[in-house]
N, CA, C and O atoms as a MOPAC input file, in Angstrom:
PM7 MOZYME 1SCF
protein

 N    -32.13500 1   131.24600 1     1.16600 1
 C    -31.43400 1   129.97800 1     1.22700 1
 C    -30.57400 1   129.77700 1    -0.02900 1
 O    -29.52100 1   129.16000 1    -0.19100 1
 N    -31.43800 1   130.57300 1    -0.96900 1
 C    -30.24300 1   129.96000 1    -2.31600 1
 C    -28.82600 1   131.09700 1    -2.60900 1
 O    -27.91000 1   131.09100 1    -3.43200 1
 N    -29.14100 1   131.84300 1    -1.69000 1
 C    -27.74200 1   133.14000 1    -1.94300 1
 C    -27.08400 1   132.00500 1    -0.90400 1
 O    -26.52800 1   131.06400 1    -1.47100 1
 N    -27.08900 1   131.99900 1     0.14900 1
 C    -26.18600 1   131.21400 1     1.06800 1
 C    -25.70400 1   129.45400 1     0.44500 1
 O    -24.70900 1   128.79600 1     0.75000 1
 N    -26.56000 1   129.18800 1    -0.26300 1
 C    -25.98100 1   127.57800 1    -0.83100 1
 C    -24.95200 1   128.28800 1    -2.29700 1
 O    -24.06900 1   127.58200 1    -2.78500 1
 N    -25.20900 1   129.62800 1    -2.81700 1
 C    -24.66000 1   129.82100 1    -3.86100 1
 C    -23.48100 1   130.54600 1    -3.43300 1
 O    -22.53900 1   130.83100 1    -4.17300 1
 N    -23.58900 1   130.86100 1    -2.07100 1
 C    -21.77800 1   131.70400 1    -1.58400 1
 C    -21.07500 1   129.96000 1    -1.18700 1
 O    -20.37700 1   129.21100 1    -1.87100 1
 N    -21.34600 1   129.89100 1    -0.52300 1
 C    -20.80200 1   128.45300 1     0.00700 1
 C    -19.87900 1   127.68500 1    -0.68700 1
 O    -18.71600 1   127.45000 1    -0.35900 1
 N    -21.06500 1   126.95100 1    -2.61800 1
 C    -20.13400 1   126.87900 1    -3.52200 1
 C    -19.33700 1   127.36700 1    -3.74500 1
 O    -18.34500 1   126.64400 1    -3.83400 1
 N    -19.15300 1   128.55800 1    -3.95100 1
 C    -18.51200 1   129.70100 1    -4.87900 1
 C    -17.04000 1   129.90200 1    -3.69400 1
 O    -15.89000 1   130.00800 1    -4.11800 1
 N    -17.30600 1   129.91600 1    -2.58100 1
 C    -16.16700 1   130.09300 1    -1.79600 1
 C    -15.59000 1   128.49200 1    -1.47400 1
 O    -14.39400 1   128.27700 1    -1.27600 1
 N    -16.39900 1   127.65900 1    -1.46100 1
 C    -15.59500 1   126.31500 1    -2.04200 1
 C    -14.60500 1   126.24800 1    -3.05200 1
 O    -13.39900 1   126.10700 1    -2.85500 1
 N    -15.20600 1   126.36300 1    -4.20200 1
 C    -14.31100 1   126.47400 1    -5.67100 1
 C    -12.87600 1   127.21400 1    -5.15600 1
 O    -11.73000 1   126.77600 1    -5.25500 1
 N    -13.38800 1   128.61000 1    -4.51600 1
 C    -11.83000 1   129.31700 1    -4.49700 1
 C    -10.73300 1   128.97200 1    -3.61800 1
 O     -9.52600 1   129.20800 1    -3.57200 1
 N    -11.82100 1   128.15000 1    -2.74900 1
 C    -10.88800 1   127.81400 1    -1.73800 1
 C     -9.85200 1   126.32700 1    -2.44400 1
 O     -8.68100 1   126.21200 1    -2.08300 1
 N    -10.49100 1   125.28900 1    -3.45500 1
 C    -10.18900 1   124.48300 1    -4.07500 1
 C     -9.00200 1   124.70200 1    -5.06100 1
 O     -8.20100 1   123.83700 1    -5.41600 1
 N     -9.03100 1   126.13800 1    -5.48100 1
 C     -8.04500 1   126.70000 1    -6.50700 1
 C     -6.98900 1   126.90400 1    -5.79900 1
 O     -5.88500 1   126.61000 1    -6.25800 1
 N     -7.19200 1   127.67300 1    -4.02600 1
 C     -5.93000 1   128.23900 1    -3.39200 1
 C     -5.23200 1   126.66900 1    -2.99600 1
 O     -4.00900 1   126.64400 1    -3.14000 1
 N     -5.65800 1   125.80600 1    -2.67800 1
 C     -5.20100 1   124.95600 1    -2.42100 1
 C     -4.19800 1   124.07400 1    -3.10000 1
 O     -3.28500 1   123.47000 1    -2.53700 1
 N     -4.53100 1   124.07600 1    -4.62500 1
 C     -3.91900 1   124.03000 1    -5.72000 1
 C     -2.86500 1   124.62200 1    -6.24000 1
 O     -1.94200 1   124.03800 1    -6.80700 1
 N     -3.00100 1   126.21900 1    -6.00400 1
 C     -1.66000 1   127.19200 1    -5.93700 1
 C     -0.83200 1   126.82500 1    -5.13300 1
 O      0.37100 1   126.87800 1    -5.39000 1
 N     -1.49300 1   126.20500 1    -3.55500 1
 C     -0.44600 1   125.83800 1    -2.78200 1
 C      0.24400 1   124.72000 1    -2.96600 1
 O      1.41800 1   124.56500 1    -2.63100 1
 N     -0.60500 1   123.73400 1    -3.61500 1
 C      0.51200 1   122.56500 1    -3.52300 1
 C      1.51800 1   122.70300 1    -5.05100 1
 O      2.51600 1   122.02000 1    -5.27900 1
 N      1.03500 1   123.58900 1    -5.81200 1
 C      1.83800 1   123.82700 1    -7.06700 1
 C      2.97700 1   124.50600 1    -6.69400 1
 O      4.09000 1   124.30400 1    -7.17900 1
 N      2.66500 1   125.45000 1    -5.68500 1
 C      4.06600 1   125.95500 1    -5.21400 1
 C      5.16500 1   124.98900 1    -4.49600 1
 O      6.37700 1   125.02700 1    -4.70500 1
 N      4.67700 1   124.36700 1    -3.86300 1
 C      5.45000 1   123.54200 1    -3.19300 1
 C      6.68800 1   122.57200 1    -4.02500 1
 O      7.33700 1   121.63700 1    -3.55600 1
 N      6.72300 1   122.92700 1    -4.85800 1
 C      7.28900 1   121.75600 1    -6.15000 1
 C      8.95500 1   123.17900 1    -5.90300 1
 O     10.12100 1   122.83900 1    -6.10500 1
 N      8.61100 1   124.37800 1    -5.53500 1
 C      9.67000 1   124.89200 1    -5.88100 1
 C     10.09700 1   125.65400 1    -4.81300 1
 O      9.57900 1   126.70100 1    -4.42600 1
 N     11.66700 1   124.74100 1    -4.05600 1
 C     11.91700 1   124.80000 1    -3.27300 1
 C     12.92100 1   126.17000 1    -2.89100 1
 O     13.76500 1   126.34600 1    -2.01200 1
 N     12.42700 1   126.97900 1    -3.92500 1
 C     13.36400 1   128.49700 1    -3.49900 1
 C     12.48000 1   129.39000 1    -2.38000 1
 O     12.94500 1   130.08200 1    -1.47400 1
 N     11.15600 1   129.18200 1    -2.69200 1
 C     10.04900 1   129.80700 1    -2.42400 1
 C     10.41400 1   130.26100 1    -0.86700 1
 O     11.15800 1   129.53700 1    -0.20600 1
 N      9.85900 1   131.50100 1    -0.29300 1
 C     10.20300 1   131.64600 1     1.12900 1
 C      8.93100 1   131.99100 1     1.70000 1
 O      8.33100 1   133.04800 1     1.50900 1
 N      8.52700 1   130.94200 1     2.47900 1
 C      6.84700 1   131.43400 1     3.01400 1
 C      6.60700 1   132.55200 1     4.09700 1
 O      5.57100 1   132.98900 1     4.59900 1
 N      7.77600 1   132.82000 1     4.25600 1
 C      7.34500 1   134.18800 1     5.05200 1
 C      7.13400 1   135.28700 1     4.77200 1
 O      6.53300 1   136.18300 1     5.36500 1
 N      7.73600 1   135.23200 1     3.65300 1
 C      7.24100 1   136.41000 1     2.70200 1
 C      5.78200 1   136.72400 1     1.38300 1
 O      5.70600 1   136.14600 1     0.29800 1
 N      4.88200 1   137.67600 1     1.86600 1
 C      3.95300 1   138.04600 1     0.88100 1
 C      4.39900 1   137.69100 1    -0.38100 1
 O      5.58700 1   137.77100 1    -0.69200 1
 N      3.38100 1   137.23800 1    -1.26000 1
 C      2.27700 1   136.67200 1    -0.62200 1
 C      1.56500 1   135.13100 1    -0.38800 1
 O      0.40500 1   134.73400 1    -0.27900 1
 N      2.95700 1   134.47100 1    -0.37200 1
 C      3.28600 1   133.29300 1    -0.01000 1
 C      2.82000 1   133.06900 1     1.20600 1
 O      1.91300 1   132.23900 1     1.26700 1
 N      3.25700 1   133.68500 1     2.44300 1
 C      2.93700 1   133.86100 1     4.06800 1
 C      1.41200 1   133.80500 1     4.24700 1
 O      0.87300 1   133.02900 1     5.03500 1
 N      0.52800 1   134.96600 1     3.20800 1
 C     -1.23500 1   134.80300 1     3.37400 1
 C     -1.82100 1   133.49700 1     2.71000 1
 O     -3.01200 1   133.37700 1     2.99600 1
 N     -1.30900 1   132.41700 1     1.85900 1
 C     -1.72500 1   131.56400 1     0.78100 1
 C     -1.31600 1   130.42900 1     2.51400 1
 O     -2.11400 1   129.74300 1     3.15100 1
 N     -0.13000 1   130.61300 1     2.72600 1
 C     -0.01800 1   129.69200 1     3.54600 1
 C     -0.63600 1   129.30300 1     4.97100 1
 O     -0.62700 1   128.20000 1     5.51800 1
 N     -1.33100 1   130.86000 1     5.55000 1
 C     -1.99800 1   130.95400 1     6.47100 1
 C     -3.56600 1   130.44800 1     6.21700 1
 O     -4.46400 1   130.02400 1     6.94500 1
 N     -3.46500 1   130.63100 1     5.25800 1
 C     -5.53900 1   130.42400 1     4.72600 1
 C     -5.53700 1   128.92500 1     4.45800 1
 O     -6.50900 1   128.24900 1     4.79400 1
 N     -4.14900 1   128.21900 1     3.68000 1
 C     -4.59500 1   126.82400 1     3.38100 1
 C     -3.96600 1   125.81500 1     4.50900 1
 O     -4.51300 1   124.75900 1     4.82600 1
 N     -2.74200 1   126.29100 1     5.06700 1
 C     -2.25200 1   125.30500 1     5.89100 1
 C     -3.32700 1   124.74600 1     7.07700 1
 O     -3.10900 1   123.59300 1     7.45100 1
 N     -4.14200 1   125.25200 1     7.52300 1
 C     -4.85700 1   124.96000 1     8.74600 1
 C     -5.67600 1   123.50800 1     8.01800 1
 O     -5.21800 1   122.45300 1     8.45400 1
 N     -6.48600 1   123.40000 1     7.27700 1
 C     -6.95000 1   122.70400 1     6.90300 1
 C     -5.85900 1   121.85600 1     6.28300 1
 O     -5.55400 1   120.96400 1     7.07500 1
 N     -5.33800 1   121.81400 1     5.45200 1
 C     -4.46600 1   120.67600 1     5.48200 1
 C     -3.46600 1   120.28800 1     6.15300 1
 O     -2.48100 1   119.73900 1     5.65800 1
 N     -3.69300 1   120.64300 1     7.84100 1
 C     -2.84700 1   120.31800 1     8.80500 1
 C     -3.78900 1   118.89900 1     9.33000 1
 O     -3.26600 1   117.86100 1     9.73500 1
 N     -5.41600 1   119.15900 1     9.20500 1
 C     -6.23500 1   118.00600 1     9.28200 1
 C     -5.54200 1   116.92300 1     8.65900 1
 O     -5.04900 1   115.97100 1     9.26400 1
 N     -5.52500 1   117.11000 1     7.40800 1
 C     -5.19100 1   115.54500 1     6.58300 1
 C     -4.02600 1   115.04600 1     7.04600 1
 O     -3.72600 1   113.86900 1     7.24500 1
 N     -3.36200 1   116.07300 1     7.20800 1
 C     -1.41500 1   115.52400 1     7.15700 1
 C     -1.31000 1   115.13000 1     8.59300 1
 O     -0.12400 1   114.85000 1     8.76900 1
 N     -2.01100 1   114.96300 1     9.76200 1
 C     -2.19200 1   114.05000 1    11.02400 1
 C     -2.91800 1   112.99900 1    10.42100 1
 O     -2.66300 1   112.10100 1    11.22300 1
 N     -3.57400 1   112.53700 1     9.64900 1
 C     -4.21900 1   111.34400 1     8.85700 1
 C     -3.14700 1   110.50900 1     7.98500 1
 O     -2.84400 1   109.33500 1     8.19400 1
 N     -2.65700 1   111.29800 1     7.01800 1
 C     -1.68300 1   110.83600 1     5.90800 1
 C     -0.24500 1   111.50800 1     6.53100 1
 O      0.00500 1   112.69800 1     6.34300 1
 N      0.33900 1   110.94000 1     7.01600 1
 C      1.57500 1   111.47000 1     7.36500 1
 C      2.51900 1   111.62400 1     5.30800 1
 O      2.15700 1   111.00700 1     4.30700 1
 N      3.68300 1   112.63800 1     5.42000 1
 C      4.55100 1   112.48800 1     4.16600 1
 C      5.27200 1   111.14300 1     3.54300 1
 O      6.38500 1   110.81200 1     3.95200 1
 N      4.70000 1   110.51700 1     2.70800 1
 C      5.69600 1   108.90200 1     2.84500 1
 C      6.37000 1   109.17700 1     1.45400 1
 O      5.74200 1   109.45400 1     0.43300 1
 N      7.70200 1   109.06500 1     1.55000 1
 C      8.91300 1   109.02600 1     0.52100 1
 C      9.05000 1   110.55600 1     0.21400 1
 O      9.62400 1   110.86400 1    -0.83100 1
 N      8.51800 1   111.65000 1     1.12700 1
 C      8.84800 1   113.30600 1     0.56900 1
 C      7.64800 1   113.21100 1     0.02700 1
 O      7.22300 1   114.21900 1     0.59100 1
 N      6.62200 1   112.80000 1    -0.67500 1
 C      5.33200 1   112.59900 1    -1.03000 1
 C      4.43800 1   113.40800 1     0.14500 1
 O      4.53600 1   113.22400 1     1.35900 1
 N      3.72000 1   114.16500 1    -0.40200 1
 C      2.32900 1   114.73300 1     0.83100 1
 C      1.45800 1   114.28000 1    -0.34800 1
 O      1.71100 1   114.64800 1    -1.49500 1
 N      0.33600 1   113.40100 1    -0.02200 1
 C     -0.52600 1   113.08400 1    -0.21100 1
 C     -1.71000 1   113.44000 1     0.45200 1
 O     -2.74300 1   113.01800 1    -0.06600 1
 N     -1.80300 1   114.04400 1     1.36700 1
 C     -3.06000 1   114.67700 1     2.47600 1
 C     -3.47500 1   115.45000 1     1.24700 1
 O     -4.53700 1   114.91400 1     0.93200 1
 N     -3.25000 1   116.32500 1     0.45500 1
 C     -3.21800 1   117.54800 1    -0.36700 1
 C     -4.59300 1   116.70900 1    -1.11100 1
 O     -5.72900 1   117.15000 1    -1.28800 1
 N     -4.23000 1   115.83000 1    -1.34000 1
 C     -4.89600 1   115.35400 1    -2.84000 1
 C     -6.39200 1   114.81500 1    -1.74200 1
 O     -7.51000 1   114.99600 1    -2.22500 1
 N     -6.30500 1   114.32500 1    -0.64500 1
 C     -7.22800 1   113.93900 1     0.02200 1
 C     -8.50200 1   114.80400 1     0.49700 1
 O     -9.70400 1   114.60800 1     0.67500 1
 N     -7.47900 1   115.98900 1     0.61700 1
 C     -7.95700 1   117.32700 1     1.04000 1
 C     -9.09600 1   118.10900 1    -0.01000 1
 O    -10.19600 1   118.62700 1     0.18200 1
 N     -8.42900 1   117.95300 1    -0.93400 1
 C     -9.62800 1   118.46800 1    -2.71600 1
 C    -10.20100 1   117.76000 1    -2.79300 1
 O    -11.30600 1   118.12200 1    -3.19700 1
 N    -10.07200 1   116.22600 1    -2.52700 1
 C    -11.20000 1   115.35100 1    -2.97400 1
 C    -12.30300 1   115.18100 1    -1.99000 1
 O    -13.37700 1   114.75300 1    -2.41200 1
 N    -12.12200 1   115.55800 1    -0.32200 1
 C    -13.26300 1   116.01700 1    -0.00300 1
 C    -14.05700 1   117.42200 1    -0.21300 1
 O    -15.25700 1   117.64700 1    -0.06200 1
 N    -13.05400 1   118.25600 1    -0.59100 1
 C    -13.89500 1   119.55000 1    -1.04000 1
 C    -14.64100 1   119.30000 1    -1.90900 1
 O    -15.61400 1   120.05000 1    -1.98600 1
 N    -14.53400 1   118.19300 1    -2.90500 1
 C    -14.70900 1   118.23200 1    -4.10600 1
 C    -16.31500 1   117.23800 1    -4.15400 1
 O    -17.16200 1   117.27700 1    -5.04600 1
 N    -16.33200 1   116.44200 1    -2.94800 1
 C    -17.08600 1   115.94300 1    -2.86100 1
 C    -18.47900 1   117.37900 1    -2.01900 1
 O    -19.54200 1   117.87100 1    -2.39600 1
 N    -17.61300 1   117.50700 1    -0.82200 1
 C    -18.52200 1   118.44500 1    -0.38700 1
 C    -19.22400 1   119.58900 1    -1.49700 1
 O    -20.26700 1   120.19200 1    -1.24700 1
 N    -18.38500 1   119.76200 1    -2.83300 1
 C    -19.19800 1   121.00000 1    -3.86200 1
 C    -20.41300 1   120.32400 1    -4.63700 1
 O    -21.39500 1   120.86200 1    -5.14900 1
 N    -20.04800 1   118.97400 1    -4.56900 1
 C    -21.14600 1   118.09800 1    -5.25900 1
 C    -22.41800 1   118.08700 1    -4.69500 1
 O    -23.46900 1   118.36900 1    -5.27000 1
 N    -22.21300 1   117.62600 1    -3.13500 1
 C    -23.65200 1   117.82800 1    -2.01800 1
 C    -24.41900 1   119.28700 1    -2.26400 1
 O    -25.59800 1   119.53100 1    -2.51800 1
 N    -23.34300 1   120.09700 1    -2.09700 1
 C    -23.99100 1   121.18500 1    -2.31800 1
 C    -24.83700 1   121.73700 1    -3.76100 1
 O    -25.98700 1   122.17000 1    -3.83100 1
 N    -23.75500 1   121.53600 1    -4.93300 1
 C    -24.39300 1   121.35700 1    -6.02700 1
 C    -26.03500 1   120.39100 1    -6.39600 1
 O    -26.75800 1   120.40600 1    -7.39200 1
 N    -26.11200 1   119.79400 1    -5.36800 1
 C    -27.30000 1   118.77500 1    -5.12900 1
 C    -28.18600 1   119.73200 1    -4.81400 1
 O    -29.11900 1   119.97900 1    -5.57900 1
 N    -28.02000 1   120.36800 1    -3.69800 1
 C    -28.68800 1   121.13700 1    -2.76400 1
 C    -29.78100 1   122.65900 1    -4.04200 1
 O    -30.91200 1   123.11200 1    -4.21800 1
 N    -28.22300 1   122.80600 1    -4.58800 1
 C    -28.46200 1   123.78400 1    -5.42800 1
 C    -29.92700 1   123.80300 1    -6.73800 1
 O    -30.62600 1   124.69500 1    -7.22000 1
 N    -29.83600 1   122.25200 1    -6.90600 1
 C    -31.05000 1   121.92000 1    -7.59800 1
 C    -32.48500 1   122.18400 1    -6.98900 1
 O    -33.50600 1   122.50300 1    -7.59700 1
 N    -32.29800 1   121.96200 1    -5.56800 1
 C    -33.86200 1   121.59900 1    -5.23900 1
 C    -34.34400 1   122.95700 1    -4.16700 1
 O    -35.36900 1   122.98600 1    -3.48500 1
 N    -32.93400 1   124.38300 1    -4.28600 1
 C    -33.03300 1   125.29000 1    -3.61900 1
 C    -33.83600 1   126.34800 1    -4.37400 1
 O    -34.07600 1   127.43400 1    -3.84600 1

C-alpha cells in the first residue's frame, strides 16, 4: 500500500510541473504545438485541462481553468500526503 500511495504522489508532483511547463509556454505565441516536443506536453496535459476550461471558460484572453486545475492537484497531493502518514 505504501509503494502505490508513494507512486501516486510522485506522479502527481510531475504531473503538477508538466502542467506548469504548459501554461508557461503558453505566454509565447511563436510556439507550434504540433511539433515535438510541444505536441507530447500538449497531449498529456490538455485532456485534463479540457475539464476545467468547460467550467471556467477564457475571460479577457485570461485561462484561468489552469490555475484551478493545480489547485486541485494540489489539494489532491495533500490527501494523499495524509494518507502517507498513517500508511
Amino acid at each position: 500500500m505504501y509503494l502505490l500511495i508513494n507512486t501516486l504522489a510522485s506522479f502527481i508532483q510531475i504531473y503538477i510541473i508538466l502542467l506548469i511547463i504548459r501554461v508557461l509556454l503558453t505566454w509565447f505565441p511563436t510556439i507550434n504545438w504540433y511539433n515535438q516536443p510541444f505536441a507530447a506536453l500538449s497531449q498529456i496535459t490538455d485532456p485534463y485541462l479540457d475539464l476545467f476550461r468547460r467550467i471556467i471558460p477564457p475571460l479577457g484572453g485570461m485561462d484561468f481553468s489552469a490555475m484551478l486545475a493545480i489547485l486541485l492537484l494540489q489539494l489532491v497531493s495533500g490527501l494523499i500526503g495524509g494518507l502517507q502518514a498513517y500508511a
